[in-house]
């Protein structure tokens, strides 16, 4: 199979504009005759469904939630990037493009990333028009802050609730189209299979989660916007319902999964506190604007903290190692996520961790509180403020910027982060891999499109902070409404599809057979126990650092676990009712296959880049060591019924940036 990226010719700066002006279009009267299925209602899905509906297509939109507003995009905290240069600090479309390419360790497609940087500016205007309450400066202009891996301030934010506010804006647009009848909404419906007719995606099989009924839906094309697969690790910052089933079922129907080993470990999460914890909580990267990361210089101090004999305030300033500032002076605490995560792991591996488990570092706001407090005291004419006044005024500013995040931290840990540094540790957060798509966001299966985190296209081996929301809205509002026409313009004479076709019957039978197999196993182990065991295997062998020996062992262990799963899993209840355990069982079955592909991808890539850190391939300083001669490509994987895994390559061509070692020093 030859992977055609379908990147149009022309210069990088004008490629997208020229392509839009020349691409095939669908006339308004023909749009009304065409049906589109959109699966997922996060930022990418909601914005795509709303925009396609407004264009005149008949859209069927699906979510397994009770409301589109419960999509996981709501959990995003820190902000959304855009090359507006409001701070007049040298930002530009090219700089956003370059930072994203570099941040992804030169493993993403140039044309897609530049398009993302271009449309980023339109996203902010769109969202402001929708009423998204972005933070503003005193004079009323939109405020910006910095995120990791860049030297400019380009991140727009709504306190620590940016994802929620953006999703409400997209939901408003979606609700308008629902009320106008252009979008038909199906809540509590989960996609369990893709239907292909004559090789093209023409529908889906879903399960009504309320009554267990299996239903068929047909359309001229299918758009997936179902998020990432981070929950394959069990413990992650994702909501527990997040899963890979829609994407993986598409892989089982011939779509390719690209770069699945590129998993992002976020450095700023509340550490694991117990064996049976099922969810991790993210503390926004925006906190690293003001928080300083450190550990004790001495192992003895760290051991005392772990035993509860000392706390952070007992460690003198001279006895603290601000290791990010020491190792990466140019970027300091705002290095990219993969760099910060590995540095935290190194510190803890040296025995300097500050939690009872030894797996935590400090994120300290004392210096910022003091700095802000003294600045505000000066602005108010307080010539010689007391220490108490400085702290009070400084905390007031921190509360305005991050108050809800601090409140969340205190509720979960029981510690006041205004008085005591936060404890943080890396955790699985985002997946850069996803379904392979071309420039039109179409997979190798004609008529099947993938948006947002569901595809692989924009972030390479590591995503810079505040870029997920940018990609989701770019794909939904400004890319797919154009590029879907390249496919649908050839379908205007195609009548509506009947769900009575034999392809729908075959897919429905396949779904029912999978359900019956799980329900009839009647083993003695819960779905949750298998998922937890899978997560431990994934984290141990395919987590923050990987080795060839470990990956081979992990592949064997996953295969054994998958065999045991179908022999010993127990799913209570019945299939013809609301049954969350059955939902989970189907999702974990897919994770057990996806996990094996992830490990094969990591084993194949004999280099270190971004979130993929192979221990054997590192510099003398311990940094990632890429192999551009042999691995400058996208690895796209297939899966067959017999478990045969094949890899296909898309070579990455860099004509506008120089491939060089990523440095933040």
XYZ file of C-alpha atoms in Angstrom:
665
model
C 0.000 0.000 0.000
C 1.367 3.417 -0.955
C 0.416 6.232 1.374
C -0.427 9.374 -0.588
C -0.352 12.493 1.589
C -2.093 14.502 -1.167
C -0.221 17.628 -0.132
C -0.897 20.154 -2.897
C 1.991 21.800 -4.767
C 3.147 25.353 -4.212
C 5.011 27.305 -1.578
C 4.323 26.480 2.048
C 3.028 29.968 2.845
C 0.391 29.979 0.091
C -0.346 26.249 -0.274
C -3.555 26.175 1.799
C -4.974 29.390 0.330
C -4.354 28.276 -3.241
C -5.697 24.801 -2.564
C -8.945 26.182 -1.142
C -9.439 28.397 -4.173
C -9.054 25.505 -6.622
C -10.555 22.484 -4.866
C -13.789 20.846 -5.945
C -16.919 22.240 -4.333
C -20.410 20.930 -3.675
C -23.264 23.192 -4.755
C -25.719 24.250 -2.006
C -28.604 22.315 -3.557
C -26.463 19.162 -3.664
C -25.307 19.525 -0.059
C -28.887 19.046 1.055
C -28.857 15.611 -0.614
C -25.698 14.413 1.120
C -25.490 12.854 4.568
C -22.500 12.975 6.894
C -21.973 11.023 10.105
C -19.891 12.741 12.809
C -18.820 10.596 15.761
C -17.718 12.567 18.807
C -18.794 15.943 20.180
C -15.622 17.399 21.652
C -14.115 20.508 20.137
C -13.314 18.825 16.814
C -16.586 16.915 16.521
C -18.948 19.630 17.739
C -17.346 22.313 15.586
C -17.312 20.024 12.534
C -20.945 18.942 12.953
C -22.077 22.541 13.497
C -20.146 23.890 10.524
C -21.144 21.091 8.149
C -24.752 21.537 9.210
C -24.569 25.256 8.602
C -23.172 24.582 5.134
C -26.291 22.578 4.343
C -25.222 18.954 4.728
C -27.517 16.624 6.645
C -25.468 15.614 9.670
C -25.993 12.748 12.088
C -23.923 13.349 15.213
C -23.168 10.701 17.855
C -21.827 10.784 21.403
C -21.772 8.147 24.124
C -22.367 10.914 26.692
C -25.748 12.100 27.867
C -24.857 15.531 26.466
C -22.255 16.785 23.984
C -21.046 19.102 26.724
C -19.573 16.150 28.623
C -16.923 15.513 25.949
C -13.404 15.358 27.377
C -12.412 18.649 25.733
C -14.113 20.216 28.727
C -11.205 19.093 30.913
C -8.544 21.143 29.098
C -7.282 23.836 31.409
C -4.444 26.053 30.315
C -5.213 27.665 26.965
C -5.214 27.665 23.176
C -2.377 28.847 20.950
C -2.741 31.354 18.123
C -0.229 33.396 16.141
C -1.886 36.755 16.809
C 1.254 38.490 18.158
C -0.885 40.577 20.515
C 2.111 40.886 22.839
C 4.249 42.314 20.028
C 6.995 39.906 21.081
C 7.951 38.621 17.651
C 5.349 35.922 17.109
C 4.200 35.014 13.592
C 2.567 32.212 11.639
C 5.988 30.914 10.686
C 7.211 30.980 14.290
C 4.184 28.997 15.472
C 4.760 26.572 12.617
C 8.448 26.216 13.456
C 7.871 25.847 17.210
C 5.333 23.094 16.543
C 7.612 21.234 14.122
C 10.553 21.543 16.514
C 8.426 20.677 19.552
C 7.316 17.515 17.749
C 10.981 16.621 17.230
C 10.689 16.862 13.431
C 8.282 13.970 13.050
C 5.220 15.747 11.614
C 4.127 16.760 8.136
C 5.169 20.323 7.256
C 2.106 21.238 5.194
C -0.408 20.208 7.857
C 1.430 22.059 10.603
C 1.716 25.271 8.612
C -1.997 25.162 7.829
C -2.675 24.764 11.538
C -0.590 27.851 12.301
C -2.406 29.838 9.611
C -5.938 29.092 10.760
C -5.041 29.528 14.446
C -5.677 33.245 14.051
C -9.204 32.676 12.769
C -10.035 30.415 15.703
C -9.680 33.217 18.236
C -11.912 35.550 16.228
C -14.505 32.784 15.878
C -14.516 32.038 19.585
C -14.649 35.680 20.655
C -17.650 36.129 18.361
C -19.291 33.184 20.126
C -18.771 34.870 23.474
C -15.936 32.761 24.862
C -14.765 34.755 27.930
C -11.027 34.846 27.296
C -8.947 36.616 29.915
C -8.287 40.247 29.110
C -5.725 42.854 30.012
C -6.677 45.978 31.975
C -7.379 47.899 28.766
C -9.719 45.210 27.402
C -7.376 43.459 24.966
C -7.161 39.680 25.057
C -4.444 38.469 27.413
C -1.748 35.923 26.579
C 0.575 33.760 28.609
C 3.479 31.454 27.839
C 3.537 27.697 27.497
C 6.415 25.263 27.204
C 8.753 25.077 24.254
C 8.358 28.642 22.988
C 9.888 32.044 23.640
C 6.748 34.110 22.986
C 3.372 34.511 24.699
C 0.701 33.198 22.344
C -1.627 31.232 24.610
C -5.152 32.614 25.016
C -6.934 31.382 28.109
C -10.033 31.558 30.269
C -8.528 31.180 33.725
C -8.025 27.416 34.180
C -11.216 26.508 32.304
C -10.295 27.167 28.689
C -11.504 23.830 27.337
C -14.839 24.184 29.081
C -15.451 27.661 27.723
C -14.425 26.717 24.185
C -16.621 23.623 24.273
C -19.584 25.695 25.398
C -19.000 27.943 22.386
C -18.886 24.954 20.014
C -21.908 23.417 21.754
C -23.877 26.623 21.185
C -23.089 26.439 17.478
C -24.038 22.757 17.433
C -27.284 23.389 19.338
C -28.291 26.023 16.824
C -27.954 23.547 13.973
C -29.848 20.905 15.945
C -32.705 23.348 16.408
C -32.658 24.174 12.689
C -32.816 20.484 11.801
C -29.550 20.262 9.873
C -27.961 18.170 12.643
C -29.671 15.167 14.168
C -28.181 14.409 17.592
C -27.829 10.894 19.017
C -26.803 10.964 22.668
C -25.911 7.775 24.553
C -24.951 5.984 21.336
C -21.518 4.378 21.022
C -19.951 3.462 17.704
C -18.856 -0.174 17.694
C -18.052 -0.757 14.027
C -17.494 0.934 10.690
C -19.457 -0.118 7.610
C -17.776 -0.108 4.215
C -19.672 -0.431 0.944
C -17.563 -1.013 -2.165
C -14.476 -0.043 -0.177
C -15.819 3.313 1.040
C -16.969 4.286 4.530
C -20.754 4.489 4.334
C -22.026 4.037 7.846
C -21.574 2.849 11.410
C -22.989 0.307 13.828
C -23.803 1.737 17.250
C -25.108 0.462 20.553
C -27.821 2.413 22.306
C -26.295 2.512 25.765
C -29.642 2.925 27.520
C -31.360 -0.205 26.249
C -28.557 -2.178 24.578
C -30.143 -2.108 21.136
C -27.749 -2.439 18.199
C -28.586 0.131 15.498
C -27.431 0.851 11.942
C -26.811 4.301 10.452
C -25.826 5.133 6.874
C -24.327 8.224 5.253
C -22.182 9.262 2.319
C -19.111 9.568 4.566
C -18.026 9.199 8.188
C -16.071 11.696 10.296
C -14.416 10.458 13.500
C -13.554 12.955 16.226
C -13.324 10.562 19.140
C -10.156 11.670 20.910
C -7.043 9.754 21.853
C -6.131 6.387 23.338
C -4.245 7.402 26.500
C -6.435 5.193 28.684
C -4.652 2.154 27.299
C -2.298 2.942 30.223
C -5.237 2.729 32.666
C -3.877 5.551 34.831
C -3.958 8.769 32.839
C -5.324 12.295 32.977
C -8.137 11.280 30.624
C -11.690 10.784 31.817
C -12.323 7.108 32.522
C -14.799 6.884 29.659
C -12.247 7.965 27.055
C -11.464 5.063 24.747
C -10.114 4.050 21.350
C -12.943 1.833 20.147
C -14.252 3.949 17.248
C -10.738 4.452 15.864
C -9.638 0.880 16.531
C -12.752 -0.626 14.953
C -11.886 1.460 11.887
C -8.403 -0.051 11.941
C -10.036 -3.480 12.005
C -11.863 -2.380 8.824
C -8.675 -1.357 7.036
C -7.714 2.089 8.326
C -4.108 2.527 9.476
C -2.961 3.580 12.935
C -0.043 5.992 12.597
C 2.793 6.506 15.095
C 0.898 4.897 18.003
C 4.005 4.819 20.215
C 4.098 8.628 20.342
C 2.433 9.099 23.721
C 2.739 12.313 25.697
C 3.677 12.118 29.352
C 2.579 15.369 31.014
C 4.998 16.576 33.707
C 2.452 18.411 35.859
C 0.053 15.860 37.357
C -0.937 15.078 40.915
C 1.114 11.973 41.810
C -0.345 8.500 42.258
C -1.383 7.980 45.865
C -2.604 4.383 45.991
C -2.641 0.995 44.294
C -6.325 1.133 43.420
C -6.456 4.680 42.128
C -8.250 4.764 38.774
C -7.741 8.352 37.594
C -5.011 10.992 37.641
C -5.605 14.730 37.754
C -3.742 17.216 35.583
C -2.401 20.483 36.908
C -2.243 22.841 33.932
C 1.058 23.548 32.227
C 0.184 27.225 32.642
C 1.249 26.847 36.275
C 4.839 26.577 35.072
C 4.633 30.254 34.095
C 4.937 31.095 37.800
C 5.765 27.836 39.550
C 9.395 26.786 39.928
C 10.211 23.080 39.792
C 12.715 21.724 42.293
C 13.878 18.818 44.427
C 16.292 18.746 47.377
C 19.931 18.652 46.395
C 20.629 15.946 48.926
C 19.145 12.467 48.942
C 19.054 12.559 52.752
C 16.716 15.570 52.710
C 14.517 13.825 50.160
C 14.376 10.668 52.314
C 13.392 12.766 55.319
C 10.569 14.337 53.315
C 9.408 10.918 52.111
C 9.228 9.720 55.735
C 7.360 12.838 56.871
C 10.244 14.048 59.034
C 10.653 17.212 56.937
C 8.602 19.241 54.486
C 9.454 21.621 51.658
C 9.690 24.639 53.945
C 12.438 22.943 55.935
C 14.740 22.897 52.904
C 16.846 26.064 52.692
C 17.056 27.899 49.390
C 20.674 26.885 48.906
C 19.782 23.246 49.383
C 17.244 23.187 46.544
C 17.963 22.039 43.001
C 15.890 23.981 40.468
C 16.921 21.401 37.919
C 14.994 22.682 34.888
C 16.470 26.153 35.313
C 19.898 24.598 35.797
C 19.761 22.211 32.837
C 17.822 24.399 30.380
C 18.592 28.034 31.198
C 17.089 29.487 27.984
C 13.622 28.039 28.639
C 13.829 27.151 32.317
C 10.584 25.803 33.723
C 8.886 26.243 30.343
C 10.669 23.488 28.459
C 8.417 21.153 26.427
C 6.484 18.458 28.227
C 8.602 15.514 27.158
C 11.791 17.241 28.306
C 10.305 18.271 31.666
C 8.868 14.782 32.241
C 12.142 12.987 31.626
C 13.988 15.455 33.849
C 11.531 14.761 36.683
C 12.031 11.023 36.241
C 15.812 11.445 36.372
C 15.534 13.436 39.620
C 13.320 10.783 41.208
C 15.489 7.933 39.918
C 18.383 9.613 41.753
C 16.404 9.258 44.990
C 15.355 12.905 45.270
C 11.599 12.440 44.962
C 9.468 14.230 47.568
C 6.403 11.973 48.024
C 6.129 8.865 50.213
C 6.422 6.828 47.008
C 9.527 8.762 45.976
C 7.745 9.747 42.749
C 7.107 13.486 42.958
C 8.852 16.836 42.598
C 7.861 20.259 43.867
C 6.118 23.033 41.932
C 6.684 26.088 44.099
C 4.885 29.444 43.885
C 6.571 31.228 46.791
C 8.834 33.331 44.566
C 5.925 34.348 42.311
C 3.742 35.280 45.291
C 6.542 37.445 46.649
C 7.239 39.063 43.271
C 3.602 39.820 42.516
C 2.965 40.985 46.060
C 5.783 43.507 46.038
C 4.793 44.778 42.577
C 1.185 45.288 43.647
C 2.251 46.943 46.897
C 4.376 49.363 44.885
C 1.495 50.118 42.488
C -0.725 50.903 45.482
C 1.837 53.204 47.019
C 2.728 50.947 49.955
C 6.322 51.983 50.449
C 7.511 49.390 52.931
C 5.031 46.512 52.987
C 5.129 43.900 55.712
C 5.754 40.269 54.810
C 2.099 39.500 55.547
C 0.966 42.260 53.166
C 3.266 41.000 50.414
C 1.916 37.472 50.761
C -1.691 38.613 50.830
C -1.306 40.795 47.732
C 0.710 38.127 45.885
C -1.785 35.384 46.654
C -4.548 37.641 45.369
C -2.916 37.771 41.926
C -2.155 34.041 41.874
C -5.782 33.388 42.845
C -6.997 35.517 39.919
C -4.814 33.594 37.465
C -5.030 30.033 38.762
C -7.586 30.005 41.563
C -9.688 27.072 40.384
C -6.567 24.948 39.818
C -5.288 25.666 43.317
C -8.697 24.844 44.732
C -8.774 21.559 42.826
C -5.322 20.631 44.100
C -6.247 21.354 47.723
C -9.459 19.329 47.503
C -7.615 16.301 46.139
C -4.473 16.394 48.289
C -5.575 18.218 51.418
C -2.606 20.610 51.167
C -2.821 24.380 50.620
C -0.647 25.164 47.565
C -0.492 28.839 48.564
C 1.414 27.806 51.702
C 3.145 24.597 50.597
C 4.573 23.755 47.135
C 2.492 21.455 44.966
C 3.731 17.912 44.466
C 3.670 16.832 40.822
C 4.842 13.887 38.735
C 4.563 12.935 35.037
C 1.545 10.955 33.832
C 0.040 9.850 30.521
C -1.914 12.704 29.025
C -2.188 13.007 25.228
C -1.526 10.756 22.265
C 0.187 12.228 19.213
C -0.416 9.052 17.244
C -3.789 8.302 15.705
C -5.478 7.301 12.500
C -3.344 8.060 9.455
C -4.843 10.889 7.397
C -3.790 12.784 4.297
C -3.852 16.560 3.780
C -7.650 16.401 3.480
C -7.874 14.635 6.877
C -9.088 11.531 5.046
C -7.802 8.134 6.129
C -6.636 5.486 3.684
C -10.253 4.253 3.728
C -12.092 6.502 1.237
C -14.851 8.472 2.886
C -13.502 8.026 6.419
C -12.131 11.218 7.973
C -10.441 11.733 11.345
C -10.167 15.021 13.249
C -8.426 16.317 16.354
C -6.610 13.907 18.659
C -8.147 11.021 16.722
C -5.631 11.597 13.900
C -1.840 11.766 13.919
C -1.286 14.717 11.654
C 0.010 17.777 13.490
C 2.101 17.063 16.567
C 4.814 14.642 15.550
C 6.522 12.948 18.494
C 5.486 15.511 21.121
C 2.666 18.053 21.408
C 3.413 21.527 22.691
C 1.063 22.737 25.393
C -2.130 24.579 24.348
C -2.002 23.059 20.854
C -4.668 20.358 21.319
C -7.547 22.838 21.482
C -6.035 24.678 18.536
C -5.941 21.539 16.393
C -9.431 20.389 17.357
C -11.075 23.686 16.422
C -8.876 24.155 13.350
C -9.907 20.755 11.997
C -13.585 21.223 12.805
C -14.211 24.849 11.914
C -11.699 25.604 9.184
C -10.292 22.457 7.540
C -12.841 19.662 7.182
C -15.629 21.974 5.868
C -13.380 22.557 2.841
C -11.592 19.260 2.408
C -14.627 17.022 2.803
C -15.835 18.519 -0.481
C -12.959 16.829 -2.321
C -14.668 13.520 -1.541
C -18.343 14.507 -1.534
C -18.111 16.375 -4.835
C -17.734 12.931 -6.430
C -20.784 11.586 -4.574
C -23.522 14.028 -5.617
C -25.116 11.412 -7.899
C -24.929 8.730 -5.199
C -28.356 8.109 -3.643
C -28.822 7.716 0.078
C -27.662 4.364 1.380
C -30.028 1.817 2.835
C -29.083 0.122 6.079
C -30.581 -3.049 4.628
C -27.462 -3.616 2.542
C -25.622 -6.876 3.324
C -22.551 -4.914 4.467
C -24.600 -3.436 7.335
C -25.960 -6.848 8.271
C -22.444 -8.316 8.334
C -21.097 -5.498 10.504
C -24.027 -5.753 12.909
C -23.523 -9.502 13.224
C -19.838 -8.922 13.951
C -20.741 -6.548 16.781
C -23.293 -8.933 18.245
C -20.837 -11.820 18.058
C -18.236 -9.799 19.981
C -20.773 -8.933 22.647
C -21.979 -12.524 22.947
C -18.418 -13.770 23.264
C -17.722 -11.456 26.199
C -21.062 -12.049 27.899
C -20.730 -15.822 27.656
C -17.192 -16.128 29.004
C -18.484 -16.098 32.603
C -15.003 -16.011 34.104
C -13.981 -14.917 37.582
C -12.068 -11.666 36.960
C -13.467 -8.170 36.470
C -12.896 -6.044 33.393
C -11.295 -3.429 35.635
C -8.688 -5.884 36.901
C -7.606 -6.698 33.350
C -7.452 -3.030 32.411
C -5.304 -2.277 35.452
C -2.927 -5.113 34.588
C -2.692 -3.926 30.982
C -1.907 -0.412 32.194
C 0.937 -1.654 34.360
C 2.437 -3.559 31.428
C 2.155 -0.512 29.178
C 3.662 1.857 31.757
C 6.471 -0.536 32.656
C 7.596 -1.301 29.104
C 6.191 1.506 26.947
C 6.076 4.448 29.359
C 8.553 7.266 29.882
C 11.493 5.145 28.734
C 11.567 2.004 26.601
C 14.114 -0.666 25.739
C 14.086 -3.340 23.062
C 14.246 -6.063 25.711
C 11.376 -4.562 27.690
C 9.182 -4.039 24.636
C 9.628 -7.637 23.510
C 8.691 -8.801 26.984
C 5.712 -6.447 27.029
C 4.404 -7.777 23.710
C 4.498 -11.333 25.060
C 2.754 -10.289 28.273
C -0.015 -8.451 26.405
C -0.649 -11.442 24.178
C -0.902 -13.694 27.220
C -3.177 -11.208 28.974
C -5.434 -10.976 25.923
C -5.765 -14.749 25.808
C -6.595 -14.823 29.523
C -9.096 -12.004 29.059
C -11.284 -14.046 26.739
C -11.051 -17.033 29.077
C -11.501 -15.405 32.489
C -13.294 -12.056 32.179
C -16.664 -11.716 33.870
C -19.217 -9.202 32.582
C -22.261 -8.916 34.888
C -25.772 -8.005 33.789
C -27.247 -8.562 30.350
C -26.606 -7.106 26.920
C -30.158 -5.781 26.490
C -29.944 -3.104 29.175
C -27.879 -0.209 30.433
C -24.641 -2.011 31.227
C -21.493 0.063 31.858
C -19.459 -3.079 32.467
C -20.233 -4.334 28.969
C -19.256 -0.940 27.535
C -15.960 -1.178 29.404
C -15.385 -4.781 28.365
C -15.620 -3.916 24.667
C -13.240 -0.979 25.110
C -10.648 -2.958 27.062
C -10.748 -5.699 24.412
C -9.724 -3.068 21.866
C -7.026 -1.667 24.169
C -5.534 -5.157 24.430
C -4.965 -5.157 20.672
C -3.928 -1.511 20.367
C -1.364 -1.924 23.157
C 0.424 -4.609 21.188
C 0.591 -2.370 18.117
C 1.963 0.486 20.237
C 4.767 -1.719 21.510
C 5.589 -2.970 18.025
C 5.792 0.633 16.840
C 8.095 1.540 19.727
C 10.244 -1.522 19.049
C 10.533 -0.684 15.362
C 11.636 2.920 15.975
C 15.280 2.551 16.948
C 15.747 6.150 17.987
C 14.605 8.552 20.681
C 12.376 11.445 19.709
C 9.820 13.484 21.609
C 7.641 11.300 23.810
C 9.321 8.141 22.487
C 12.475 7.675 24.548
C 14.427 4.510 23.787
C 17.000 4.132 26.541
C 19.533 2.711 24.095
C 19.437 5.878 21.961
C 20.482 8.896 24.022
C 23.217 11.482 24.077
C 25.991 11.450 26.695
C 23.950 14.093 28.547
C 20.937 11.766 28.615
C 18.880 13.651 26.020
C 16.898 12.070 23.171
C 18.981 11.028 20.159
C 17.117 10.999 16.849
C 18.101 9.024 13.768
C 17.024 11.199 10.845
C 18.736 8.999 8.277
C 16.556 5.996 9.035
C 13.392 7.133 10.840
C 12.171 10.353 9.239
C 8.874 8.763 8.389
C 5.364 8.125 9.632
C 4.852 4.492 10.650
C 1.292 3.426 9.831
C 0.133 0.037 11.122
C -2.573 -2.398 10.091
C -4.219 -5.213 12.016
C -5.894 -8.329 10.694
C -8.164 -10.920 12.255
C -5.242 -13.316 12.705
C -3.299 -10.653 14.595
C -0.837 -10.104 11.766
C 0.630 -6.620 12.131
C 2.037 -4.821 9.087
C 3.723 -1.414 8.829
C 3.515 1.087 5.971
C 5.662 4.198 5.659
C 5.036 7.780 4.664
C 8.366 9.514 4.213
C 8.506 12.983 5.747
C 10.091 15.638 3.548
C 11.416 18.818 5.159
C 11.882 21.629 2.666
C 11.327 24.635 4.937
C 13.017 23.740 8.223
C 16.443 22.359 8.957
C 16.578 19.027 10.757
C 18.768 19.580 13.785
C 19.115 18.507 17.379
C 16.371 20.004 19.500
C 17.878 22.262 22.142
C 16.251 24.316 24.903
C 19.456 25.245 26.699
